[in-house]
Amino acid sequence: MQTTAQFILGRLRQWGIHRIFGYPGDGILAMLDALNQADGDPELIQTRHEEMAAFMATGHAKFTGTIGCCLATSGGGAIHLLNGLYDAKLDHQPVVALIGQQKRMSLGAAFQQEIDPNTLYKDVSSDFVQTCMEPTQARHLVDRACKVALTNRTVATIILPEDVGESEAVPSPPRVHGAVFSGVGWTRPRMIPPVSELDKAAEILNSGSKVAMLVGHGAAEAAGQVVEAAELLGAGVAKTSLGRATLPDDLPYVTGPIGLLGSTASDAMMRGADTLFFIGTAFPYAEWLPKEDQCRGVEINADGRMIGTRYPMEANLVGDSVSTLDELLPKLRRKQDRSWREHIEAQVDEWWKVLDDRAHDKADPLNPELVAHELSKRLPDESVITADAGSVANWWARHLRMRPGMGASLAGNLATMGPGTPYAIATKLAYPTRPVIAMVGDGVFQMNGMAEMITIKRYMDRFTRGGPLVFCVFNNQDLNQVTFEQRAQGADPKFEGSQHIPDVPYAEFAEMLGLTGIRCDSPDDIGAAWDRALATDGPVVLEVIVDPEIPPVPPHMKTEMAKKTAKAMVSDPERVGIATKGTKQKLHEFTESAKQYLPGDSGDRGEGR
């Protein structure tokens, strides 16, 4: 007899799902038995925590472009998935979640582990959350879950009561009224805006003399078209964190990151532009975009619900980036005046010099910027670099020079702690020979990363098949990003009670598990430490002892932010070091002749450096 659980796994296999991340429990025993008999297809990757299973499913979706899948038991297991699933929802990744439920006869009796998952998942899985109440439903629920996840790029959830999973499968429903006969299959649509809107967009872009482009993950498959548009328009291109790998950083007009994690080149471009061109992004921080009346705007976004919600656009192109740009490019005229482009390229060149200078500032004991700077020089071809929330995200966003074929991501819109390590694990499982590097802070590594090193140990043979797997842990005994946010946003000094975390020998912990551990606390040794880590056959924990007083200085300091930071510094325990090192960081911008104003500017726009 084939059980419904077995049928569900077989159907998922037909949808191209060959790996499920999860953790066992008695509410999913039928699924576990089915996995045991599946001969590894799909295979179960047992994580240390259900949250990590959801993050791994999200990471799998991000880096493979296919459906991620996670599994959890009823009650607590289903609850634990939520953070990772919200990461998928907010970053628009297709993930199918399978969660257990008590037997149908127990429902409503306040039975052990009985929760209401339909209500619990109403937000995170708002587009599709359904309970399989009888075996006949399984076929169309799996099919619809996969189609919804792919079409809406979101989370779809199937709730499986234990007795339904154990029941005999019904592969084809009886031919009666109400029966549903669904099928496996889906294709991505080609979405193109109307010609009238394309013409309007072309008129705006052709009329502008200072075009600034901003690209996100939605432009990832349109890199060639983005480059062609930038060349025609003489534009500079900034990248969101989720669009980190969309264009390589060796293009001289790519200004790099934007926002608090951004570059001075991106900031100067946005403050000087007269035309704004958004492609595949919903970057939310208006204070880092041009002023409302400064630019004419054009946006390409496949999600009509988000078009024009970040800046008042004149041309709203609802369509996929590839198809829309293919239609738009023939309408664009090459700009003969290249002075704007030349100015942007000068700003970019100066920014890279500033980063080099900052990375080599003295620190106690090791400058975290130097760690990222030295990695950037050594990044192997086709590397995937993940990052976590925290000050480490600043160094990941700014210092790494992405090249064609590389991948990079973090929790962009949720900005949660936790995904850097599971993203790396999921990516290495999907691409065993590709180099994978995770850049994580010590706070998040203590929160959940250390436990996932046990998952590495559990599947050690899977991580020694070629290409490095490195977890670089920035050890500063401080929840560093929040510490600086306390100062700059709350006008409060560092609160040791919440910010200090204990020192842990991460490299030694790795060695105890049978992984390679490397510890570095000297600027003279960091290059060699990276060389050793990247040459090691098998997983590596590279522990770097970094200075917590190196501030993640924004591209320019807003007036209110400066006032609050100054107030906080009066009684901050690290005020002397931060003042000295932060001032030196900003001085590098002036010594490299970074420009606050564009040629011909008449004065201040109301925002200081």
Coordinates of C-alpha atoms in Angstrom, one line a residue:
M1 CA 0.0 0.0 0.0
Q2 CA 1.3 3.5 -0.9
T3 CA 0.5 6.0 1.9
T4 CA -0.6 9.5 1.3
A5 CA 2.7 10.7 2.8
Q6 CA 4.6 8.6 0.2
F7 CA 2.4 10.0 -2.6
I8 CA 3.1 13.5 -1.4
L9 CA 6.9 12.9 -1.6
G10 CA 6.5 11.4 -5.1
R11 CA 4.6 14.4 -6.2
L12 CA 7.2 16.8 -4.8
R13 CA 9.8 14.8 -6.7
Q14 CA 7.9 15.4 -9.9
W15 CA 8.1 19.1 -9.1
G16 CA 11.9 18.9 -9.0
I17 CA 12.2 18.9 -5.2
H18 CA 14.9 16.4 -4.3
R19 CA 16.0 17.8 -0.9
I20 CA 13.9 18.6 2.2
F21 CA 15.3 20.4 5.2
G22 CA 13.7 19.5 8.5
Y23 CA 13.6 18.0 12.0
P24 CA 11.7 14.9 13.2
G25 CA 8.7 14.7 15.5
D26 CA 5.8 12.5 16.2
G27 CA 3.4 14.7 14.3
I28 CA 5.1 13.8 11.0
L29 CA 5.9 10.1 11.5
A30 CA 4.2 9.2 8.3
M31 CA 6.4 11.6 6.4
L32 CA 9.5 10.3 8.1
D33 CA 8.6 6.7 7.2
A34 CA 8.0 7.8 3.6
L35 CA 11.4 9.6 3.5
N36 CA 13.0 6.4 4.9
Q37 CA 11.6 4.5 1.9
A38 CA 12.4 7.2 -0.7
D39 CA 15.9 6.0 -1.4
G40 CA 17.2 9.5 -0.9
D41 CA 15.0 11.2 -3.4
P42 CA 13.9 13.4 -1.9
E43 CA 16.6 13.3 0.8
L44 CA 16.1 14.6 4.3
I45 CA 18.7 17.0 5.7
Q46 CA 18.4 16.9 9.4
T47 CA 19.1 20.4 10.9
R48 CA 19.6 21.2 14.5
H49 CA 16.5 23.4 14.7
E50 CA 13.5 23.9 12.5
E51 CA 14.3 27.6 12.0
M52 CA 17.5 26.5 10.4
A53 CA 15.5 24.2 8.1
A54 CA 13.4 27.1 6.9
F55 CA 16.5 29.3 6.3
M56 CA 18.2 26.4 4.4
A57 CA 15.1 26.1 2.2
T58 CA 15.2 29.8 1.6
G59 CA 18.9 29.7 0.8
H60 CA 18.3 26.8 -1.6
A61 CA 15.6 28.8 -3.4
K62 CA 17.8 31.9 -3.6
F63 CA 20.9 30.3 -5.0
T64 CA 19.3 27.6 -7.2
G65 CA 16.2 29.4 -8.5
T66 CA 14.1 26.4 -7.7
I67 CA 11.6 25.6 -4.9
G68 CA 13.0 25.2 -1.4
C69 CA 11.2 22.8 0.9
C70 CA 11.2 22.3 4.7
L71 CA 9.4 20.0 7.1
A72 CA 8.4 20.3 10.7
T73 CA 6.3 18.5 13.2
S74 CA 3.1 19.8 14.8
G75 CA 3.1 22.4 17.6
G76 CA 6.5 23.7 18.5
G77 CA 8.1 22.5 15.2
A78 CA 5.7 24.4 13.1
I79 CA 6.2 27.5 15.3
H80 CA 10.0 27.2 14.9
L81 CA 9.8 27.4 11.1
L82 CA 8.3 30.9 11.1
N83 CA 11.4 33.1 11.2
G84 CA 13.0 31.4 8.2
L85 CA 9.7 31.3 6.3
Y86 CA 9.3 35.1 6.8
D87 CA 12.7 35.5 5.3
A88 CA 11.5 33.6 2.2
K89 CA 8.3 35.7 2.0
L90 CA 9.9 39.1 2.4
D91 CA 12.7 38.3 0.0
H92 CA 10.2 36.7 -2.5
Q93 CA 11.6 33.2 -2.6
P94 CA 9.5 30.1 -3.5
V95 CA 9.3 27.8 -0.5
V96 CA 6.9 24.9 0.3
A97 CA 6.5 24.1 4.0
L98 CA 5.1 20.8 5.1
I99 CA 3.9 20.8 8.7
G100 CA 2.3 18.1 10.9
Q101 CA -1.0 18.2 12.7
Q102 CA -2.7 15.9 15.3
K103 CA -5.1 13.3 14.0
R104 CA -8.4 14.6 12.8
M105 CA -10.4 12.9 15.5
S106 CA -8.3 14.9 18.1
L107 CA -8.8 18.3 16.7
G108 CA -10.8 20.7 18.9
A109 CA -10.1 18.7 22.0
A110 CA -7.1 20.8 23.2
F111 CA -5.0 17.8 22.6
Q112 CA -1.3 17.8 23.2
Q113 CA 0.6 19.9 20.7
E114 CA -2.6 21.0 19.1
I115 CA -2.3 24.5 17.8
D116 CA -4.2 26.3 15.0
P117 CA -1.6 26.4 12.2
N118 CA -4.0 27.9 9.7
T119 CA -4.3 30.9 11.9
L120 CA -0.6 30.9 12.8
Y121 CA 0.5 30.8 9.1
K122 CA -2.2 33.2 7.9
D123 CA 0.4 36.0 7.4
V124 CA 3.6 34.2 6.5
S125 CA 1.9 31.9 4.0
S126 CA -1.0 34.2 3.1
D127 CA -1.2 33.1 -0.5
F128 CA -1.6 29.5 0.2
V129 CA -2.1 27.5 3.5
Q130 CA -4.3 24.4 3.4
T131 CA -5.0 21.4 5.5
C132 CA -5.1 18.0 3.7
M133 CA -8.3 16.7 5.3
E134 CA -8.4 13.5 3.2
P135 CA -6.1 11.6 0.9
T136 CA -7.9 12.7 -2.3
Q137 CA -6.8 16.3 -1.7
A138 CA -3.1 15.5 -1.6
R139 CA -2.6 15.7 -5.4
H140 CA -4.0 19.1 -6.0
L141 CA -2.7 20.6 -2.7
V142 CA 0.9 19.7 -3.7
D143 CA 0.4 20.9 -7.2
R144 CA -1.2 24.2 -6.2
A145 CA 1.4 24.8 -3.4
C146 CA 4.2 24.5 -5.9
K147 CA 2.4 26.7 -8.5
V148 CA 1.6 29.4 -5.9
A149 CA 5.1 29.4 -4.5
L150 CA 6.7 29.7 -8.0
T151 CA 4.1 32.2 -9.4
N152 CA 4.0 34.5 -6.4
R153 CA 7.5 33.8 -5.3
T154 CA 6.4 33.2 -1.8
V155 CA 5.7 30.6 0.9
A156 CA 3.0 27.9 0.4
T157 CA 2.1 25.6 3.3
I158 CA 0.5 22.2 3.5
I159 CA -0.7 21.0 6.8
L160 CA -0.9 17.2 7.1
P161 CA -2.8 15.5 10.0
E162 CA -1.0 12.3 11.0
D163 CA -3.8 9.9 10.2
V164 CA -4.2 11.4 6.7
G165 CA -0.5 10.9 6.1
E166 CA -0.8 7.2 7.2
S167 CA -3.9 6.6 5.1
E168 CA -3.8 4.8 1.7
A169 CA -3.1 7.2 -1.1
V170 CA -5.6 8.2 -3.7
P171 CA -3.5 9.2 -6.8
S172 CA -6.6 9.9 -8.9
P173 CA -9.9 11.1 -7.4
P174 CA -13.2 9.5 -8.4
R175 CA -14.9 11.2 -11.3
V176 CA -17.7 12.9 -9.4
H177 CA -18.8 16.5 -8.9
G178 CA -16.3 18.4 -6.9
A179 CA -13.3 16.2 -7.9
V180 CA -10.1 18.1 -8.9
F181 CA -7.7 16.7 -11.5
S182 CA -4.5 18.8 -11.2
G183 CA -1.3 18.3 -13.1
V184 CA 2.4 18.9 -12.7
G185 CA 3.9 21.8 -14.7
W186 CA 4.6 25.5 -14.7
T187 CA 6.3 28.0 -16.8
R188 CA 7.5 31.5 -16.0
P189 CA 5.4 34.1 -17.9
R190 CA 6.9 36.8 -20.1
M191 CA 5.5 40.0 -18.8
I192 CA 5.7 43.2 -20.9
P193 CA 4.2 46.6 -20.3
P194 CA 2.1 48.3 -22.9
V195 CA 3.9 50.2 -25.7
S196 CA 2.5 53.5 -24.5
E197 CA 4.3 53.1 -21.2
L198 CA 7.5 51.9 -22.8
D199 CA 7.4 55.0 -25.0
K200 CA 6.9 57.2 -22.0
A201 CA 9.8 55.6 -20.2
A202 CA 12.1 56.0 -23.2
E203 CA 11.2 59.7 -23.4
I204 CA 12.1 60.2 -19.8
L205 CA 15.4 58.3 -19.9
N206 CA 16.4 59.9 -23.2
S207 CA 15.7 63.4 -21.8
G208 CA 17.7 63.0 -18.7
S209 CA 21.3 64.1 -18.5
K210 CA 22.3 62.5 -15.2
V211 CA 20.7 59.1 -15.0
A212 CA 21.1 57.0 -11.8
M213 CA 20.1 53.3 -11.9
L214 CA 19.3 51.1 -8.9
V215 CA 19.1 47.4 -9.4
G216 CA 18.0 44.6 -7.1
H217 CA 17.5 40.8 -7.2
G218 CA 14.7 41.2 -9.7
A219 CA 17.3 42.2 -12.2
A220 CA 19.5 39.2 -11.6
E221 CA 18.7 37.5 -14.9
A222 CA 18.9 40.8 -16.9
A223 CA 22.5 41.6 -16.3
G224 CA 23.3 41.9 -20.0
Q225 CA 20.4 44.2 -20.6
V226 CA 21.2 46.3 -17.6
V227 CA 24.7 46.8 -18.8
E228 CA 23.4 47.8 -22.3
A229 CA 21.0 50.3 -20.8
A230 CA 23.7 51.8 -18.6
E231 CA 26.0 52.2 -21.6
L232 CA 23.4 53.9 -23.7
L233 CA 22.3 56.2 -20.9
G234 CA 25.7 57.0 -19.6
A235 CA 24.4 56.1 -16.2
G236 CA 25.9 54.8 -13.0
V237 CA 24.4 51.7 -11.4
A238 CA 24.0 51.2 -7.6
K239 CA 23.0 47.8 -6.2
T240 CA 20.8 46.8 -3.3
S241 CA 22.0 44.2 -0.9
L242 CA 19.8 41.6 -2.5
G243 CA 21.1 42.7 -5.9
R244 CA 24.7 42.4 -4.7
A245 CA 25.7 39.9 -7.4
T246 CA 23.5 41.3 -10.2
L247 CA 26.4 43.2 -11.8
P248 CA 30.2 42.7 -11.3
D249 CA 32.1 45.4 -9.4
D250 CA 34.8 45.5 -12.0
L251 CA 32.5 47.7 -14.2
P252 CA 33.8 51.2 -13.6
Y253 CA 30.4 52.8 -13.4
V254 CA 29.0 50.3 -10.8
T255 CA 28.8 52.5 -7.6
G256 CA 28.2 49.5 -5.3
P257 CA 25.9 49.4 -2.3
I258 CA 23.4 52.0 -1.3
G259 CA 22.0 53.2 2.0
L260 CA 23.6 52.9 5.5
L261 CA 25.7 50.0 4.1
G262 CA 26.4 52.0 1.0
S263 CA 29.2 53.8 -0.8
T264 CA 30.0 57.4 -1.1
A265 CA 29.8 56.9 -4.9
S266 CA 26.2 55.7 -4.7
D267 CA 25.3 58.5 -2.3
A268 CA 26.9 61.2 -4.6
M269 CA 25.2 59.8 -7.6
M270 CA 21.7 59.8 -6.0
R271 CA 22.2 63.3 -4.7
G272 CA 23.2 64.6 -8.2
A273 CA 20.9 62.7 -10.5
D274 CA 18.1 64.2 -12.5
T275 CA 16.6 60.9 -13.6
L276 CA 16.1 57.7 -11.5
F277 CA 15.7 54.3 -13.0
F278 CA 14.7 51.4 -10.7
I279 CA 15.0 47.8 -12.0
G280 CA 13.8 44.8 -10.0
T281 CA 14.0 46.4 -6.6
A282 CA 11.8 47.7 -3.8
F283 CA 14.6 49.4 -1.9
P284 CA 12.8 51.0 1.1
Y285 CA 15.0 53.8 2.4
A286 CA 13.8 57.1 0.9
E287 CA 16.5 59.1 2.7
W288 CA 19.1 57.6 0.5
L289 CA 17.3 58.3 -2.8
P290 CA 16.9 61.6 -4.6
K291 CA 14.6 64.2 -3.1
E292 CA 11.0 63.9 -4.3
D293 CA 11.1 66.7 -6.7
Q294 CA 14.6 66.2 -7.9
C295 CA 14.2 63.4 -10.5
R296 CA 11.9 62.1 -13.1
G297 CA 11.5 58.4 -12.5
V298 CA 11.1 55.1 -14.4
E299 CA 10.6 51.7 -12.7
I300 CA 10.5 48.1 -13.9
N301 CA 8.9 45.7 -11.4
A302 CA 7.2 42.4 -12.0
D303 CA 5.0 43.1 -9.0
G304 CA 2.4 45.7 -9.8
R305 CA 1.6 46.0 -6.1
M306 CA 5.0 47.5 -5.5
I307 CA 5.5 49.7 -8.6
G308 CA 6.1 53.3 -7.7
T309 CA 5.9 52.8 -3.9
R310 CA 9.4 53.9 -3.1
Y311 CA 9.6 57.0 -5.4
P312 CA 7.0 58.8 -7.4
M313 CA 7.7 57.3 -10.9
E314 CA 6.3 58.8 -14.1
A315 CA 6.7 55.6 -16.1
N316 CA 5.5 52.4 -14.3
L317 CA 6.6 49.4 -16.2
V318 CA 4.9 46.3 -14.7
G319 CA 6.9 43.5 -16.3
D320 CA 9.8 41.1 -15.8
S321 CA 13.2 42.8 -16.2
V322 CA 14.5 40.8 -19.1
S323 CA 11.5 41.1 -21.4
T324 CA 10.8 44.7 -20.5
L325 CA 14.4 45.8 -21.1
D326 CA 14.4 43.9 -24.4
E327 CA 11.4 46.0 -25.5
L328 CA 12.8 49.2 -24.0
L329 CA 16.4 49.1 -25.2
P330 CA 15.7 49.8 -28.9
K331 CA 13.9 53.0 -27.9
L332 CA 16.8 54.4 -26.0
R333 CA 19.3 56.8 -27.6
R334 CA 23.0 56.8 -26.7
K335 CA 24.0 59.9 -24.9
Q336 CA 26.8 61.8 -26.6
D337 CA 27.7 63.8 -23.5
R338 CA 29.6 61.4 -21.2
S339 CA 30.6 63.9 -18.5
W340 CA 28.1 62.5 -16.0
R341 CA 29.5 59.0 -16.6
E342 CA 33.0 60.2 -16.3
H343 CA 32.1 61.9 -13.0
I344 CA 30.6 58.7 -11.6
E345 CA 33.6 56.6 -12.7
A346 CA 35.9 59.1 -10.8
Q347 CA 33.7 58.7 -7.7
V348 CA 33.8 54.9 -7.9
D349 CA 37.6 54.9 -8.3
E350 CA 37.9 57.2 -5.3
W351 CA 35.6 55.0 -3.2
W352 CA 37.7 51.9 -3.8
K353 CA 40.8 53.9 -2.7
V354 CA 38.9 55.0 0.5
L355 CA 38.1 51.4 1.2
D356 CA 41.7 50.4 0.8
D357 CA 42.8 53.1 3.2
R358 CA 40.1 52.2 5.8
A359 CA 41.0 48.6 5.7
H360 CA 44.6 49.4 6.6
D361 CA 43.8 51.6 9.5
K362 CA 45.3 50.4 12.7
A363 CA 43.0 48.5 15.0
D364 CA 43.0 46.5 18.2
P365 CA 43.8 43.8 17.4
L366 CA 42.4 43.3 13.8
N367 CA 40.5 45.7 11.6
P368 CA 37.3 43.9 10.5
E369 CA 37.4 45.8 7.2
L370 CA 40.8 44.3 6.5
V371 CA 39.4 40.8 6.9
A372 CA 36.8 41.5 4.1
H373 CA 39.4 43.4 2.0
E374 CA 41.9 40.4 2.1
L375 CA 39.1 38.0 1.2
S376 CA 38.1 40.1 -1.7
K377 CA 41.5 39.8 -3.3
R378 CA 41.3 36.0 -3.0
L379 CA 37.8 35.2 -3.9
P380 CA 37.8 32.1 -6.1
D381 CA 35.8 32.0 -9.3
E382 CA 32.1 31.2 -8.9
S383 CA 32.2 31.9 -5.2
V384 CA 29.0 32.2 -3.2
I385 CA 29.3 34.6 -0.2
T386 CA 26.6 34.7 2.4
A387 CA 26.3 37.2 5.2
D388 CA 24.4 37.7 8.4
A389 CA 22.7 40.7 10.0
G390 CA 25.2 42.9 12.0
S391 CA 28.2 45.1 11.4
V392 CA 29.6 42.2 9.3
A393 CA 27.0 43.0 6.6
N394 CA 28.6 46.4 6.1
W395 CA 32.0 44.9 5.3
W396 CA 30.3 42.2 3.1
A397 CA 28.4 44.9 1.2
R398 CA 31.3 47.3 0.7
H399 CA 34.6 45.4 0.3
L400 CA 33.9 42.4 -1.8
R401 CA 34.4 42.9 -5.5
M402 CA 31.9 40.6 -7.1
R403 CA 32.8 39.1 -10.5
P404 CA 30.7 37.4 -13.1
G405 CA 29.4 34.0 -12.0
M406 CA 29.5 34.8 -8.3
G407 CA 26.6 34.7 -5.9
A408 CA 25.8 36.6 -2.7
S409 CA 22.9 37.2 -0.4
L410 CA 21.6 37.8 3.1
A411 CA 18.3 38.3 4.8
G412 CA 17.5 41.5 2.9
N413 CA 14.0 42.6 3.9
L414 CA 13.6 40.8 7.2
A415 CA 17.2 41.6 8.2
T416 CA 17.0 38.9 10.8
M417 CA 19.9 37.3 12.6
G418 CA 20.5 33.7 11.6
P419 CA 20.6 32.9 7.8
G420 CA 24.2 33.3 6.9
T421 CA 25.3 29.9 8.1
P422 CA 22.3 27.9 6.9
Y423 CA 22.4 29.7 3.5
A424 CA 26.0 28.5 3.1
I425 CA 25.2 24.9 4.1
A426 CA 22.2 24.7 1.7
T427 CA 24.3 26.2 -1.1
K428 CA 27.1 23.8 -0.6
L429 CA 24.7 20.9 -0.7
A430 CA 23.3 22.2 -4.0
Y431 CA 26.7 23.0 -5.5
P432 CA 29.3 20.7 -4.0
T433 CA 32.2 22.0 -6.0
R434 CA 31.6 25.7 -5.7
P435 CA 33.5 27.8 -3.1
V436 CA 31.1 28.9 -0.4
I437 CA 32.0 31.5 2.3
A438 CA 29.8 32.7 5.1
M439 CA 30.6 36.0 6.9
V440 CA 29.0 36.0 10.3
G441 CA 29.3 37.8 13.6
D442 CA 30.0 36.2 16.9
G443 CA 26.5 37.1 18.2
V444 CA 24.7 35.2 15.5
F445 CA 27.2 32.4 15.6
Q446 CA 26.4 31.9 19.3
M447 CA 22.7 32.2 18.6
N448 CA 22.5 29.4 16.0
G449 CA 25.6 29.0 13.9
M450 CA 27.6 26.9 16.3
A451 CA 24.8 24.4 16.5
E452 CA 24.8 24.1 12.7
M453 CA 28.4 23.1 12.8
I454 CA 27.0 19.9 14.2
T455 CA 24.9 19.5 11.1
I456 CA 28.2 19.9 9.1
K457 CA 29.6 17.1 11.2
R458 CA 26.5 15.0 10.6
Y459 CA 27.0 15.2 6.8
M460 CA 30.8 15.7 6.7
D461 CA 31.2 13.5 3.6
R462 CA 28.9 15.9 1.7
F463 CA 31.2 18.9 2.4
T464 CA 34.5 17.4 1.3
R465 CA 33.8 17.0 -2.5
G466 CA 35.8 19.9 -3.8
G467 CA 35.8 23.7 -3.3
P468 CA 36.2 25.4 0.1
L469 CA 33.4 25.9 2.7
V470 CA 34.5 28.6 5.1
F471 CA 32.6 30.1 8.0
C472 CA 34.4 33.4 8.9
V473 CA 33.4 34.4 12.5
F474 CA 34.0 38.0 13.5
N475 CA 34.8 37.8 17.2
N476 CA 34.5 41.2 19.0
Q477 CA 32.4 40.2 22.0
D478 CA 29.8 42.8 21.1
L479 CA 26.5 42.8 19.3
N480 CA 28.1 45.5 17.3
Q481 CA 25.5 46.8 14.8
V482 CA 22.9 47.3 17.5
T483 CA 25.6 49.0 19.7
F484 CA 26.2 51.5 17.0
E485 CA 22.5 51.9 16.4
Q486 CA 22.0 52.7 20.1
R487 CA 24.5 55.5 19.6
A488 CA 23.3 56.9 16.3
Q489 CA 19.6 56.3 16.5
G490 CA 18.9 56.3 20.2
A491 CA 21.5 58.8 21.4
D492 CA 22.4 56.2 24.1
P493 CA 25.8 55.0 25.1
K494 CA 26.7 51.3 24.8
F495 CA 24.7 49.3 27.3
E496 CA 27.0 46.5 28.4
G497 CA 24.1 44.6 29.9
S498 CA 22.6 43.9 26.5
Q499 CA 25.6 44.3 24.1
H500 CA 28.4 42.4 25.6
I501 CA 28.6 38.7 24.8
P502 CA 31.1 36.1 26.2
D503 CA 34.2 35.2 24.4
V504 CA 34.0 31.7 22.9
P505 CA 36.9 29.8 21.2
Y506 CA 35.1 29.2 17.9
A507 CA 38.1 27.7 16.1
E508 CA 38.7 25.3 19.0
F509 CA 35.0 24.3 18.9
A510 CA 35.3 23.6 15.2
E511 CA 38.4 21.4 15.9
M512 CA 36.5 19.5 18.6
L513 CA 33.9 18.6 16.0
G514 CA 36.4 17.4 13.5
L515 CA 36.4 20.6 11.4
T516 CA 39.4 22.7 10.6
G517 CA 39.7 25.7 13.0
I518 CA 41.9 28.7 12.3
R519 CA 42.3 31.7 14.6
C520 CA 43.7 35.0 13.5
D521 CA 44.2 38.2 15.6
S522 CA 46.9 40.0 13.6
P523 CA 46.8 42.1 10.4
D524 CA 50.1 40.6 9.4
D525 CA 48.6 37.1 9.3
I526 CA 45.1 37.6 7.9
G527 CA 46.1 37.1 4.3
A528 CA 47.8 33.8 5.1
A529 CA 44.8 32.7 7.2
W530 CA 42.5 33.2 4.2
D531 CA 45.0 31.4 2.0
R532 CA 44.9 28.4 4.3
A533 CA 41.1 28.4 4.8
L534 CA 40.4 28.6 1.0
A535 CA 42.9 25.8 0.3
T536 CA 41.5 23.4 2.9
D537 CA 39.7 20.3 1.8
G538 CA 36.6 20.4 4.1
P539 CA 34.7 22.8 6.3
V540 CA 36.7 25.5 8.0
V541 CA 35.8 27.9 10.9
L542 CA 38.0 31.0 10.5
E543 CA 37.8 32.9 13.8
V544 CA 39.0 36.5 13.4
I545 CA 39.5 38.7 16.5
V546 CA 38.4 42.1 15.5
D547 CA 38.1 45.6 17.0
P548 CA 34.6 46.5 18.1
E549 CA 35.4 50.2 17.9
I550 CA 35.6 50.3 14.1
P551 CA 32.3 52.0 13.3
P552 CA 30.2 51.1 10.2
V553 CA 30.3 54.7 9.0
P554 CA 27.5 55.6 6.6
P555 CA 28.2 57.3 3.2
H556 CA 27.4 60.6 4.9
M557 CA 26.3 61.5 8.4
K558 CA 22.8 62.8 8.6
T559 CA 22.5 65.8 10.9
E560 CA 20.1 64.1 13.4
M561 CA 22.3 61.0 13.4
A562 CA 25.4 63.1 14.1
K563 CA 23.7 64.9 17.0
K564 CA 22.5 61.6 18.6
T565 CA 25.9 60.0 18.3
A566 CA 27.6 63.0 19.9
K567 CA 25.2 62.9 22.8
A568 CA 25.8 59.1 23.2
M569 CA 29.6 59.6 23.2
V570 CA 29.5 61.8 26.3
S571 CA 29.2 58.7 28.6
D572 CA 30.0 55.8 26.2
P573 CA 32.7 53.4 27.6
E574 CA 34.4 53.3 24.1
R575 CA 34.1 57.0 23.3
V576 CA 37.8 57.7 22.8
G577 CA 38.5 54.8 20.4
I578 CA 35.3 55.4 18.4
A579 CA 36.0 59.1 18.1
T580 CA 39.6 58.5 16.9
K581 CA 38.8 55.6 14.5
G582 CA 35.6 57.0 13.2
T583 CA 37.1 60.4 12.4
K584 CA 40.0 58.7 10.6
Q585 CA 37.6 56.7 8.5
K586 CA 35.8 59.9 7.3
L587 CA 39.1 61.7 6.7
H588 CA 40.0 59.1 4.1
E589 CA 37.1 60.4 2.0
F590 CA 38.6 63.8 1.9
T591 CA 42.2 62.7 1.4
E592 CA 41.1 60.8 -1.7
S593 CA 39.3 64.0 -2.9
A594 CA 35.8 62.6 -2.6
K595 CA 33.4 65.2 -3.9
Q596 CA 30.4 66.5 -2.0
Y597 CA 29.1 68.5 -4.9
L598 CA 28.8 67.8 -8.5
P599 CA 30.4 70.1 -11.2
G600 CA 28.4 73.2 -11.4
D601 CA 26.5 72.7 -8.1
S602 CA 25.5 76.0 -6.5
G603 CA 25.4 74.8 -3.0
D604 CA 24.1 72.6 -0.2
R605 CA 21.1 70.5 -0.8
G606 CA 20.4 70.4 2.9
E607 CA 22.2 67.2 3.7
G608 CA 25.7 67.3 5.2
R609 CA 28.4 64.7 4.7

